[in-house]
CSV table of C-alpha atoms in Angstrom, one decimal:
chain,number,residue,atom,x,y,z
C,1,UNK,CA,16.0,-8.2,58.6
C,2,UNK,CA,14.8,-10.5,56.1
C,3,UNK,CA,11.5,-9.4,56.6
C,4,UNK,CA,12.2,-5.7,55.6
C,5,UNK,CA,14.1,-7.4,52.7
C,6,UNK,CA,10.4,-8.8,51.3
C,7,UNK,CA,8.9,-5.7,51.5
C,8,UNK,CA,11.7,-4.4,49.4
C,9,UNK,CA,11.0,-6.9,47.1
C,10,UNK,CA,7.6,-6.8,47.0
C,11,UNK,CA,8.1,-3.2,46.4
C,12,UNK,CA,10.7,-3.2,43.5
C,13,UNK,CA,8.0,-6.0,41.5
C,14,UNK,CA,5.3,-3.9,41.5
C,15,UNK,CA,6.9,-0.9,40.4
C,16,UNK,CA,8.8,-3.0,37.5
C,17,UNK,CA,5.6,-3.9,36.8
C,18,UNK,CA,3.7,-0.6,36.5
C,19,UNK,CA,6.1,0.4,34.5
C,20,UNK,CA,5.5,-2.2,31.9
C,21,UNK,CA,2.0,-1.7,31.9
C,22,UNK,CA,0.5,-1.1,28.8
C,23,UNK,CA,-1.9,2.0,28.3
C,24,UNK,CA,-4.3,2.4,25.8
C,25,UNK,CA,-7.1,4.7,24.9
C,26,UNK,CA,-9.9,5.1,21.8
C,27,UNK,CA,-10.2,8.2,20.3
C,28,UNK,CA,-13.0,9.3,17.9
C,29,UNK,CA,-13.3,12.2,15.6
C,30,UNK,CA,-16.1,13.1,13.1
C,31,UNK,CA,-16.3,14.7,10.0
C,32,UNK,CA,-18.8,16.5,8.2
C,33,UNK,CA,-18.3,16.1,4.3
C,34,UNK,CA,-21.8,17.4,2.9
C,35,UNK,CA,-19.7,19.4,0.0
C,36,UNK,CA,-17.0,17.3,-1.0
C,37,UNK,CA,-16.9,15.2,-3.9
C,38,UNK,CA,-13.4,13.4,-2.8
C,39,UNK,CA,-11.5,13.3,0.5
C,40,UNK,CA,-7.9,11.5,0.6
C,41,UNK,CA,-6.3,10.3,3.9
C,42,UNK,CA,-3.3,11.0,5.6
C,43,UNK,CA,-3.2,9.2,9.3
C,44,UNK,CA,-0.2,8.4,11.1
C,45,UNK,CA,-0.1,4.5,12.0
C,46,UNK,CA,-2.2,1.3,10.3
C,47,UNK,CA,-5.4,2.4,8.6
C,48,UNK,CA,-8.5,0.7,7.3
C,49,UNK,CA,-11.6,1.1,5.8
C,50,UNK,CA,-15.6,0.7,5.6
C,51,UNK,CA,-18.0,1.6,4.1
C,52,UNK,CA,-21.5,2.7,6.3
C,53,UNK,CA,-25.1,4.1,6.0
C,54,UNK,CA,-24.1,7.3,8.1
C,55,UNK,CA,-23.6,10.7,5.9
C,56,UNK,CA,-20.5,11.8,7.4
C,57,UNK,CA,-16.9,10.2,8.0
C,58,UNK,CA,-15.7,8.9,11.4
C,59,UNK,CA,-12.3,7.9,12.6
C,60,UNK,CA,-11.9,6.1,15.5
C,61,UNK,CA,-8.1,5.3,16.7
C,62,UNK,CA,-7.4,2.6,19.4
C,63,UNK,CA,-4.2,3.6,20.9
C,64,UNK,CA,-1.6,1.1,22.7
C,65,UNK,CA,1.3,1.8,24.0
C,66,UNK,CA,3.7,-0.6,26.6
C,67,UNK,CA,6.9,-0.5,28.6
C,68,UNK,CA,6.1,2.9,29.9
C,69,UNK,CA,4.9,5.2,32.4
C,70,UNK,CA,0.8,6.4,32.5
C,71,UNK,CA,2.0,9.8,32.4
C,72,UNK,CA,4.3,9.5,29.5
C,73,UNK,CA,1.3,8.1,27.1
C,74,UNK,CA,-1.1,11.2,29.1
C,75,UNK,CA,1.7,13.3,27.5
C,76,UNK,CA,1.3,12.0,24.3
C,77,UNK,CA,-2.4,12.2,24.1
C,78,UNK,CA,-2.7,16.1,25.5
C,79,UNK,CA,0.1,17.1,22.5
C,80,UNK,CA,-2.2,15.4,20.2
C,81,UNK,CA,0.0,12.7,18.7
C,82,UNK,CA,-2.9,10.8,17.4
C,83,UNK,CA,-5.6,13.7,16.8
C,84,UNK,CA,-6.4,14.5,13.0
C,85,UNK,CA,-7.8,16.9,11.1
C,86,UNK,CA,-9.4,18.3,8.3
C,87,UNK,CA,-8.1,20.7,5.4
C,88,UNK,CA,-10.7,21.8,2.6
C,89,UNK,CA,-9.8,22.8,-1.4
C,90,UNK,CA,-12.9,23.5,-2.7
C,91,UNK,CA,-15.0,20.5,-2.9
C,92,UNK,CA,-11.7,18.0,-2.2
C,93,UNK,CA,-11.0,17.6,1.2
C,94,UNK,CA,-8.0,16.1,3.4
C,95,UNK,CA,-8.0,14.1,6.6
C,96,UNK,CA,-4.7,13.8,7.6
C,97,UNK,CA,-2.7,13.5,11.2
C,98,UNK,CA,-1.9,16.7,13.4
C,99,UNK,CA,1.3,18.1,12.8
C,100,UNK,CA,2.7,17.1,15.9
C,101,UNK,CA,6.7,16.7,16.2
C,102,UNK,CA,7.0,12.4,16.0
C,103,UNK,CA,10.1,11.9,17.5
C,104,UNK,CA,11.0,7.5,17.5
C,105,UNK,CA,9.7,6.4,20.7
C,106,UNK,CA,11.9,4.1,22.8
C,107,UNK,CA,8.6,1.9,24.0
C,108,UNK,CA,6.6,-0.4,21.5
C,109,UNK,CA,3.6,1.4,19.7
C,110,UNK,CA,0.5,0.3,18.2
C,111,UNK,CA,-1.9,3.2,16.0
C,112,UNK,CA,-4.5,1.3,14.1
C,113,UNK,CA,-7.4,3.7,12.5
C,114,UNK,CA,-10.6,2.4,11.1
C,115,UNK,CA,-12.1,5.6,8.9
C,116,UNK,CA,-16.1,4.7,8.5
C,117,UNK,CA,-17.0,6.7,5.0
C,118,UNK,CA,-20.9,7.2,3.7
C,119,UNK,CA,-21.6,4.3,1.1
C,120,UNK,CA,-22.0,7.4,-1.5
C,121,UNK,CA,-18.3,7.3,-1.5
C,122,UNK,CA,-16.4,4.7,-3.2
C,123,UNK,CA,-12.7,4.1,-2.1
C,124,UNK,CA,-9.5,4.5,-4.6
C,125,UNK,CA,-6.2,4.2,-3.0
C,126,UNK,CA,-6.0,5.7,0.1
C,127,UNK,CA,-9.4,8.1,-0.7
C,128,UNK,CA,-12.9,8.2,-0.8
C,129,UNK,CA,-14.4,9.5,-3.9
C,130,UNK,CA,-18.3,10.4,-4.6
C,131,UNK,CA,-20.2,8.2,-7.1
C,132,UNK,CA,-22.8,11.3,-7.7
C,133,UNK,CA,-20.6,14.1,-7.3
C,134,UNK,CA,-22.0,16.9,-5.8
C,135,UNK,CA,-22.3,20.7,-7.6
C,136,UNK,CA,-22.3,23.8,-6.1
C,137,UNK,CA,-25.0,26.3,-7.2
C,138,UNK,CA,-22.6,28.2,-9.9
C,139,UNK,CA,-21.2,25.0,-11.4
C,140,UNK,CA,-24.8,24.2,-11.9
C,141,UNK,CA,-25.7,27.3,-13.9
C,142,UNK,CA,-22.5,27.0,-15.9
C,143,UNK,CA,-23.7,24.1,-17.5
C-alpha cells in the first residue's frame, strides 16, 4: 500500500514540476536597410540598443516564459507573439512587433530585444537615424 502511495507521489512532484518549468527560446530577425535614411522601433517587451560594423539591422529576442506548460509557450511562438516586422515609407522605415492578439498571460513573462543598427546610424529616441543620409537618383537631379 504505502508503496503504491510513493509512486503516487513521486508522480504528482514531477509533474508539479514540469509544469513550472520555465521555457525559453532566441529568436533572430534581420533587416535589410540599404535605402532608408531613418528607421523607428516598435517591439513589444524591454528593448535595447548597439551600435555595430554590419550594414544591416538585427534583432535578436531571448524569450522566457515560467509556470507553464511546453506546449502553451510552442503556441505562442507558432502565432508569432514575439516575431517583428518591417513597414517601408519611402526612405523611413518601421520595425515594429506582429500584430498578434496580446491577451495578459496568467504565467510570468520575460521579452528583452537587443536591435544591433550599422554605426552609420545614430540613435534618437526610440530610432535610428543616418548621419549621411542617403538620396535616391531623382532627389539627386532635383538639386
Amino acid at each position: 500500500m504505502f508503496k503504491h502511495l510513493y509512486l503516487v507521489i513521486a508522480i504528482v512532484l514531477f509533474a508539479s514540476l514540469a509544469l513550472t518549468a520555465q521555457h525559453g527560446k532566441i529568436l533572430n530577425k534581420d533587416f535589410a536597410i540599404d535605402s532608408y535614411n531613418t528607421v523607428e522601433f516598435d517591439l513589444y517587451g524591454e528593448t535595447h540598443y548597439e551600435q555595430w560594423e554590419a550594414d544591416y539591422i538585427l534583432v535578436e529576442t531571448t524569450i522566457k516564459v515560467w509556470d507553464t506548460p511546453k506546449q502553451v509557450f510552442t503556441n505562442y511562438i507558432n502565432k508569432g507573439r514575439y516575431y517583428c516586422e518591417i513597414k517601408s515609407n519611402n526612405d523611413k522605415a518601421k520595425v515594429r512587433a506582429v500584430p498578434v492578439e496580446r491577451s495578459s498571460l496568467a504565467v510570468r513573462e520575460s521579452v528583452v530585444s537587443v536591435v544591433y543598427y550599422p554605426s552609420s546610424f545614430i540613435m534618437s529616441d526610440s530610432k535610428i537615424v543616418r548621419q549621411e543620409p542617403v538620396f535616391s537618383s531623382r532627389e539627386e537631379k532635383e538639386k
